[in-house]
Structures are given as C-alpha cells and as structure tokens.
PDB file of C-alpha atoms in Angstrom:
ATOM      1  CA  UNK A  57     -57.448  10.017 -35.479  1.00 86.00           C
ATOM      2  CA  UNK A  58     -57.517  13.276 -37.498  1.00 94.00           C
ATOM      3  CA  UNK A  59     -53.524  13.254 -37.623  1.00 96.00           C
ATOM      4  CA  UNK A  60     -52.953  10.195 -39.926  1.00 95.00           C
ATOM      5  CA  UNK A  61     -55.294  11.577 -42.467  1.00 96.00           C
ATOM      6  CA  UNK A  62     -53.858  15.026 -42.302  1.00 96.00           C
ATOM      7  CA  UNK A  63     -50.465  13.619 -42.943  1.00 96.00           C
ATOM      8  CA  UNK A  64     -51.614  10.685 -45.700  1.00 96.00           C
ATOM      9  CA  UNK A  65     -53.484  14.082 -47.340  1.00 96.00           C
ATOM     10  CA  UNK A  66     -50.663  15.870 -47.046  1.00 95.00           C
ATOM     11  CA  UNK A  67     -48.267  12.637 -48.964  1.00 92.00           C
ATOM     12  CA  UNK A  68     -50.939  12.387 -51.326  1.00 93.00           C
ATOM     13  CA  UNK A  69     -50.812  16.237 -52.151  1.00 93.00           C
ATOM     14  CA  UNK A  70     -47.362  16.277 -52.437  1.00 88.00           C
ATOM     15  CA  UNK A  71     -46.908  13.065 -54.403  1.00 86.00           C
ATOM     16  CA  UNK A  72     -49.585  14.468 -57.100  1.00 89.00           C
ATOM     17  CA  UNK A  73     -47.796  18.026 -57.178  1.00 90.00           C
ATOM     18  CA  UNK A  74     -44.138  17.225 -57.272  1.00 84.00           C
ATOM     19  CA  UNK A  75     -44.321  14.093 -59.401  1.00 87.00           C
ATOM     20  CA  UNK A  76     -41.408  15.489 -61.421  1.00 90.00           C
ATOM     21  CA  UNK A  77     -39.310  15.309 -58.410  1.00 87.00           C
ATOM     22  CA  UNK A  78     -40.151  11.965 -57.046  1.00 86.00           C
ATOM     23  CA  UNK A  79     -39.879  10.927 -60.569  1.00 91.00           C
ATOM     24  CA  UNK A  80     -36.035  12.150 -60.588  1.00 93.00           C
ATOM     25  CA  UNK A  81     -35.018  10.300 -57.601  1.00 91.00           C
ATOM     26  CA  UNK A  82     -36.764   7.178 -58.456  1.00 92.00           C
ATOM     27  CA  UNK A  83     -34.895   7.216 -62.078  1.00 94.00           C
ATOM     28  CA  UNK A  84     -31.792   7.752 -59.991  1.00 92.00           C
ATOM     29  CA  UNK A  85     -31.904   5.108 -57.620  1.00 91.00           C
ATOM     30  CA  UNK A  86     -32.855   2.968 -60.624  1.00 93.00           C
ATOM     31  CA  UNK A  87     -29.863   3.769 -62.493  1.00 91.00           C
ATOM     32  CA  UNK A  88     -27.760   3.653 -59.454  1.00 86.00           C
ATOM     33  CA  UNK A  89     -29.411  -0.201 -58.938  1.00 88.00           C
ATOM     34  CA  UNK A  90     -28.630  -0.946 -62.538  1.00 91.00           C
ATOM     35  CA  UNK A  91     -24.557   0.541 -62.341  1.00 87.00           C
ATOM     36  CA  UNK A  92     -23.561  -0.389 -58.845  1.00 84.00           C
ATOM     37  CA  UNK A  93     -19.663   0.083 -59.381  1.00 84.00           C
ATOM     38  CA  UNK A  94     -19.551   3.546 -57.630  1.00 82.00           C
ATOM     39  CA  UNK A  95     -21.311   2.015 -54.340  1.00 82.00           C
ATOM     40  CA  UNK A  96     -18.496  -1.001 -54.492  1.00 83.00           C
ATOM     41  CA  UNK A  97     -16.051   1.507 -55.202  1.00 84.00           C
ATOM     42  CA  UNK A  98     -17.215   3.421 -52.228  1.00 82.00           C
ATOM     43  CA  UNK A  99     -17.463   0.449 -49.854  1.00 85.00           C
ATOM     44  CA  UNK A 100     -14.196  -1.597 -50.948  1.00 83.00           C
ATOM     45  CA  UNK A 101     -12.189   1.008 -52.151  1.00 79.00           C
ATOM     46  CA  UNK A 102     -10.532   1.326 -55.516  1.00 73.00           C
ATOM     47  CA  UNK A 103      -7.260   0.179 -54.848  1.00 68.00           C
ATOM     48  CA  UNK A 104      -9.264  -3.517 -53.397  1.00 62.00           C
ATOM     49  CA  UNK A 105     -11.249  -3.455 -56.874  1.00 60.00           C
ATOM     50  CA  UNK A 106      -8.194  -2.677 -59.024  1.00 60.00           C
ATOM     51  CA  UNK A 107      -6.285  -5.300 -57.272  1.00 54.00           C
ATOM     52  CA  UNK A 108      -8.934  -7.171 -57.639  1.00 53.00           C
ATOM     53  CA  UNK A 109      -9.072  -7.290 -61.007  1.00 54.00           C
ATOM     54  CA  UNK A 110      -5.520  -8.301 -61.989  1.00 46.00           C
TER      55      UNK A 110
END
C-alpha cells in the first residue's frame, strides 16, 4: 500500500519540478498532431505521396 503513494509522490514531484520539460514534449506532440506530413511520409513513403499527388 505504501508503494503507489511513493510512486504517485514521486510523479507529482517530478511533474511540479520539471514542468518545463513536460511542457516541451507536450508542445511537440501538439505540433506534430497539428503537421502530420512527416509521420505519412514516414509510414507511406515519399515516393507513394509524390505519386500520389500527380
């Protein structure tokens, strides 16, 4: 029982001391959510999008 809390402490201090860093990755998944061409570039493959295209 005294193992969850330590951990969810342990989040908790982390998540109020590196806010700047959780705070990067969150702006860059958002940004990667918002411009998704590099993951469909990555799954299909340029040449498939370029083709595409045309």
């Amino acid at each position: 029982m005294i193992t969850p809390m330590i951990f969810l402490s342990l989040v908790s201090l982390y998540i109020g001391f590196g806010a700047e860093h959780i705070q990067q990755v969150s702006t860059r998944v958002a940004s990667e959510l918002i411009d998704n061409n590099q993951y469909i570039e990555s799954v299909l493959g340029k040449e498939q999008i370029i083709g595409h295209e045309e």
